[in-house]
Amino acid sequence: MAEMQYRNLGRSGLKVSALTLGTLWFGKKVDEAAARRIVDRALDAGVNCVDTADIYGKDRWDTPERGPSEEIVGRLLKGRRQSVVLASKVCAMVGPGVNDRGLSRKHIMEGVHESLRRLQTDYIDLYQLHHPDPLTPVEEALQALDTLIAQGKVLYAGVAN
């Protein structure tokens, strides 16, 4: 097997593996036992970046509940969190309220706290805006991310789509 290659994340000094483990189906099409085997194999192969989102693992994208992927990832990374670049995302509908979606400061701040709880960690390495939100000024979302970085809850911010 070829040796894993690593690259800098953008212009930062953070090294991420050329391959990232996506966890979209953890909790939906991939049960926790299979997810454990996948994570173990990926980490053993040198993958150091695990990507999830607050809604991954849901049955449908337009229903107001969170997905189980973050909870599964949190359990599977227990004891080895420090060796992983953990990425998650915010934007989609996660509740029935009018502020339970989008990129408002409120949704981003509440979203990161819930993601941190589910992931069983104090910080997220890469927190990304999952989708554009035409109803929220981009400056509002960026200021929320700046606040989270200043608080140490997020190390790097990005845009996923």
PDB file of N, CA and C in Angstrom, residues 52-56 65-78 86 88-95 107-108 110-122 124 127:
ATOM      1  N   THR A  52     -17.679  15.317   9.193  1.00  0.00           N
ATOM      2  CA  THR A  52     -19.060  15.031   9.538  1.00  0.00           C
ATOM      3  C   THR A  52     -19.859  16.325   9.446  1.00  0.00           C
ATOM      4  N   ALA A  53     -21.107  16.280   9.864  1.00  0.00           N
ATOM      5  CA  ALA A  53     -21.964  17.472   9.903  1.00  0.00           C
ATOM      6  C   ALA A  53     -23.109  17.206  10.858  1.00  0.00           C
ATOM      7  N   ASP A  54     -23.718  18.289  11.309  1.00  0.00           N
ATOM      8  CA  ASP A  54     -24.811  18.173  12.278  1.00  0.00           C
ATOM      9  C   ASP A  54     -25.992  17.361  11.757  1.00  0.00           C
ATOM     10  N   ILE A  55     -26.145  17.250  10.458  1.00  0.00           N
ATOM     11  CA  ILE A  55     -27.298  16.527   9.904  1.00  0.00           C
ATOM     12  C   ILE A  55     -26.943  15.209   9.246  1.00  0.00           C
ATOM     13  N   TYR A  56     -25.676  14.818   9.244  1.00  0.00           N
ATOM     14  CA  TYR A  56     -25.295  13.573   8.582  1.00  0.00           C
ATOM     15  C   TYR A  56     -25.922  12.359   9.275  1.00  0.00           C
ATOM     16  N   GLU A  65     -34.566  17.266  12.338  1.00  0.00           N
ATOM     17  CA  GLU A  65     -33.847  16.577  13.406  1.00  0.00           C
ATOM     18  C   GLU A  65     -32.375  16.499  13.024  1.00  0.00           C
ATOM     19  N   ARG A  66     -31.576  16.303  14.022  1.00  0.00           N
ATOM     20  CA  ARG A  66     -30.146  16.171  13.773  1.00  0.00           C
ATOM     21  C   ARG A  66     -29.847  14.737  13.387  1.00  0.00           C
ATOM     22  N   GLY A  67     -28.742  14.566  12.694  1.00  0.00           N
ATOM     23  CA  GLY A  67     -28.332  13.222  12.323  1.00  0.00           C
ATOM     24  C   GLY A  67     -27.427  12.616  13.382  1.00  0.00           C
ATOM     25  N   PRO A  68     -27.317  11.312  13.390  1.00  0.00           N
ATOM     26  CA  PRO A  68     -26.519  10.628  14.416  1.00  0.00           C
ATOM     27  C   PRO A  68     -25.028  10.536  14.111  1.00  0.00           C
ATOM     28  N   SER A  69     -24.588  10.969  12.951  1.00  0.00           N
ATOM     29  CA  SER A  69     -23.184  10.797  12.568  1.00  0.00           C
ATOM     30  C   SER A  69     -22.234  11.427  13.584  1.00  0.00           C
ATOM     31  N   GLU A  70     -22.490  12.646  14.023  1.00  0.00           N
ATOM     32  CA  GLU A  70     -21.585  13.292  14.972  1.00  0.00           C
ATOM     33  C   GLU A  70     -21.474  12.491  16.268  1.00  0.00           C
ATOM     34  N   GLU A  71     -22.585  11.958  16.744  1.00  0.00           N
ATOM     35  CA  GLU A  71     -22.542  11.173  17.987  1.00  0.00           C
ATOM     36  C   GLU A  71     -21.683   9.926  17.806  1.00  0.00           C
ATOM     37  N   ILE A  72     -21.848   9.245  16.684  1.00  0.00           N
ATOM     38  CA  ILE A  72     -21.060   8.044  16.406  1.00  0.00           C
ATOM     39  C   ILE A  72     -19.582   8.408  16.281  1.00  0.00           C
ATOM     40  N   VAL A  73     -19.279   9.448  15.529  1.00  0.00           N
ATOM     41  CA  VAL A  73     -17.886   9.882  15.364  1.00  0.00           C
ATOM     42  C   VAL A  73     -17.278  10.223  16.727  1.00  0.00           C
ATOM     43  N   GLY A  74     -18.017  10.920  17.561  1.00  0.00           N
ATOM     44  CA  GLY A  74     -17.518  11.264  18.895  1.00  0.00           C
ATOM     45  C   GLY A  74     -17.148  10.033  19.701  1.00  0.00           C
ATOM     46  N   ARG A  75     -18.006   9.036  19.686  1.00  0.00           N
ATOM     47  CA  ARG A  75     -17.720   7.797  20.422  1.00  0.00           C
ATOM     48  C   ARG A  75     -16.508   7.067  19.827  1.00  0.00           C
ATOM     49  N   LEU A  76     -16.423   7.026  18.495  1.00  0.00           N
ATOM     50  CA  LEU A  76     -15.348   6.267  17.844  1.00  0.00           C
ATOM     51  C   LEU A  76     -13.978   6.926  17.982  1.00  0.00           C
ATOM     52  N   LEU A  77     -13.955   8.241  18.170  1.00  0.00           N
ATOM     53  CA  LEU A  77     -12.672   8.941  18.293  1.00  0.00           C
ATOM     54  C   LEU A  77     -12.206   9.068  19.738  1.00  0.00           C
ATOM     55  N   LYS A  78     -12.999   8.569  20.674  1.00  0.00           N
ATOM     56  CA  LYS A  78     -12.632   8.645  22.081  1.00  0.00           C
ATOM     57  C   LYS A  78     -11.259   8.009  22.297  1.00  0.00           C
ATOM     58  N   LEU A  86     -10.623  17.024  12.942  1.00  0.00           N
ATOM     59  CA  LEU A  86     -12.057  16.798  12.954  1.00  0.00           C
ATOM     60  C   LEU A  86     -12.767  17.976  12.295  1.00  0.00           C
ATOM     61  N   SER A  88     -16.530  19.555  10.894  1.00  0.00           N
ATOM     62  CA  SER A  88     -17.989  19.475  10.918  1.00  0.00           C
ATOM     63  C   SER A  88     -18.560  20.719  10.249  1.00  0.00           C
ATOM     64  N   LYS A  89     -19.877  20.710  10.102  1.00  0.00           N
ATOM     65  CA  LYS A  89     -20.527  21.767   9.332  1.00  0.00           C
ATOM     66  C   LYS A  89     -21.822  22.219   9.986  1.00  0.00           C
ATOM     67  N   VAL A  90     -22.264  23.429   9.595  1.00  0.00           N
ATOM     68  CA  VAL A  90     -23.504  24.024  10.097  1.00  0.00           C
ATOM     69  C   VAL A  90     -24.234  24.710   8.962  1.00  0.00           C
ATOM     70  N   CYS A  91     -25.546  24.675   8.976  1.00  0.00           N
ATOM     71  CA  CYS A  91     -26.424  25.462   8.098  1.00  0.00           C
ATOM     72  C   CYS A  91     -27.812  24.846   8.001  1.00  0.00           C
ATOM     73  N   ALA A  92     -27.895  23.531   7.846  1.00  0.00           N
ATOM     74  CA  ALA A  92     -29.162  22.878   7.514  1.00  0.00           C
ATOM     75  C   ALA A  92     -30.157  22.929   8.667  1.00  0.00           C
ATOM     76  N   MET A  93     -31.396  22.581   8.350  1.00  0.00           N
ATOM     77  CA  MET A  93     -32.479  22.560   9.316  1.00  0.00           C
ATOM     78  C   MET A  93     -32.224  21.473  10.363  1.00  0.00           C
ATOM     79  N   VAL A  94     -32.199  21.871  11.644  1.00  0.00           N
ATOM     80  CA  VAL A  94     -31.975  20.905  12.721  1.00  0.00           C
ATOM     81  C   VAL A  94     -33.076  20.965  13.776  1.00  0.00           C
ATOM     82  N   GLY A  95     -34.120  21.719  13.508  1.00  0.00           N
ATOM     83  CA  GLY A  95     -35.238  21.830  14.436  1.00  0.00           C
ATOM     84  C   GLY A  95     -36.402  22.502  13.750  1.00  0.00           C
ATOM     85  N   HIS A 107     -27.825  30.685  14.950  1.00  0.00           N
ATOM     86  CA  HIS A 107     -27.789  29.279  14.539  1.00  0.00           C
ATOM     87  C   HIS A 107     -26.366  28.718  14.582  1.00  0.00           C
ATOM     88  N   ILE A 108     -25.396  29.502  14.154  1.00  0.00           N
ATOM     89  CA  ILE A 108     -24.005  29.051  14.177  1.00  0.00           C
ATOM     90  C   ILE A 108     -23.545  28.810  15.614  1.00  0.00           C
ATOM     91  N   GLU A 110     -25.330  28.287  18.402  1.00  0.00           N
ATOM     92  CA  GLU A 110     -26.033  27.151  18.995  1.00  0.00           C
ATOM     93  C   GLU A 110     -25.589  25.846  18.337  1.00  0.00           C
ATOM     94  N   GLY A 111     -25.372  25.892  17.023  1.00  0.00           N
ATOM     95  CA  GLY A 111     -24.958  24.704  16.289  1.00  0.00           C
ATOM     96  C   GLY A 111     -23.624  24.177  16.755  1.00  0.00           C
ATOM     97  N   VAL A 112     -22.654  25.050  16.976  1.00  0.00           N
ATOM     98  CA  VAL A 112     -21.330  24.578  17.400  1.00  0.00           C
ATOM     99  C   VAL A 112     -21.406  23.958  18.785  1.00  0.00           C
ATOM    100  N   HIS A 113     -22.196  24.541  19.675  1.00  0.00           N
ATOM    101  CA  HIS A 113     -22.301  23.973  21.024  1.00  0.00           C
ATOM    102  C   HIS A 113     -22.911  22.575  20.993  1.00  0.00           C
ATOM    103  N   GLU A 114     -23.919  22.389  20.162  1.00  0.00           N
ATOM    104  CA  GLU A 114     -24.529  21.063  20.031  1.00  0.00           C
ATOM    105  C   GLU A 114     -23.566  20.076  19.375  1.00  0.00           C
ATOM    106  N   SER A 115     -22.840  20.523  18.352  1.00  0.00           N
ATOM    107  CA  SER A 115     -21.865  19.648  17.705  1.00  0.00           C
ATOM    108  C   SER A 115     -20.761  19.245  18.682  1.00  0.00           C
ATOM    109  N   LEU A 116     -20.273  20.184  19.473  1.00  0.00           N
ATOM    110  CA  LEU A 116     -19.239  19.870  20.453  1.00  0.00           C
ATOM    111  C   LEU A 116     -19.730  18.819  21.451  1.00  0.00           C
ATOM    112  N   ARG A 117     -20.971  18.957  21.887  1.00  0.00           N
ATOM    113  CA  ARG A 117     -21.550  17.989  22.821  1.00  0.00           C
ATOM    114  C   ARG A 117     -21.629  16.610  22.177  1.00  0.00           C
ATOM    115  N   ARG A 118     -22.178  16.553  20.953  1.00  0.00           N
ATOM    116  CA  ARG A 118     -22.323  15.259  20.278  1.00  0.00           C
ATOM    117  C   ARG A 118     -20.973  14.628  19.953  1.00  0.00           C
ATOM    118  N   LEU A 119     -20.007  15.436  19.583  1.00  0.00           N
ATOM    119  CA  LEU A 119     -18.674  14.935  19.221  1.00  0.00           C
ATOM    120  C   LEU A 119     -17.806  14.648  20.450  1.00  0.00           C
ATOM    121  N   GLN A 120     -18.278  15.022  21.629  1.00  0.00           N
ATOM    122  CA  GLN A 120     -17.559  14.792  22.882  1.00  0.00           C
ATOM    123  C   GLN A 120     -16.155  15.388  22.855  1.00  0.00           C
ATOM    124  N   THR A 121     -16.089  16.649  22.422  1.00  0.00           N
ATOM    125  CA  THR A 121     -14.797  17.328  22.328  1.00  0.00           C
ATOM    126  C   THR A 121     -14.955  18.784  22.739  1.00  0.00           C
ATOM    127  N   ASP A 122     -13.840  19.433  23.007  1.00  0.00           N
ATOM    128  CA  ASP A 122     -13.848  20.843  23.404  1.00  0.00           C
ATOM    129  C   ASP A 122     -13.683  21.788  22.219  1.00  0.00           C
ATOM    130  N   ILE A 124     -13.508  21.995  17.576  1.00  0.00           N
ATOM    131  CA  ILE A 124     -13.603  21.413  16.236  1.00  0.00           C
ATOM    132  C   ILE A 124     -12.465  22.021  15.431  1.00  0.00           C
ATOM    133  N   TYR A 127     -14.476  24.024  11.131  1.00  0.00           N
ATOM    134  CA  TYR A 127     -15.924  24.214  11.176  1.00  0.00           C
ATOM    135  C   TYR A 127     -16.318  24.962   9.907  1.00  0.00           C
TER     136      TYR A 127
END
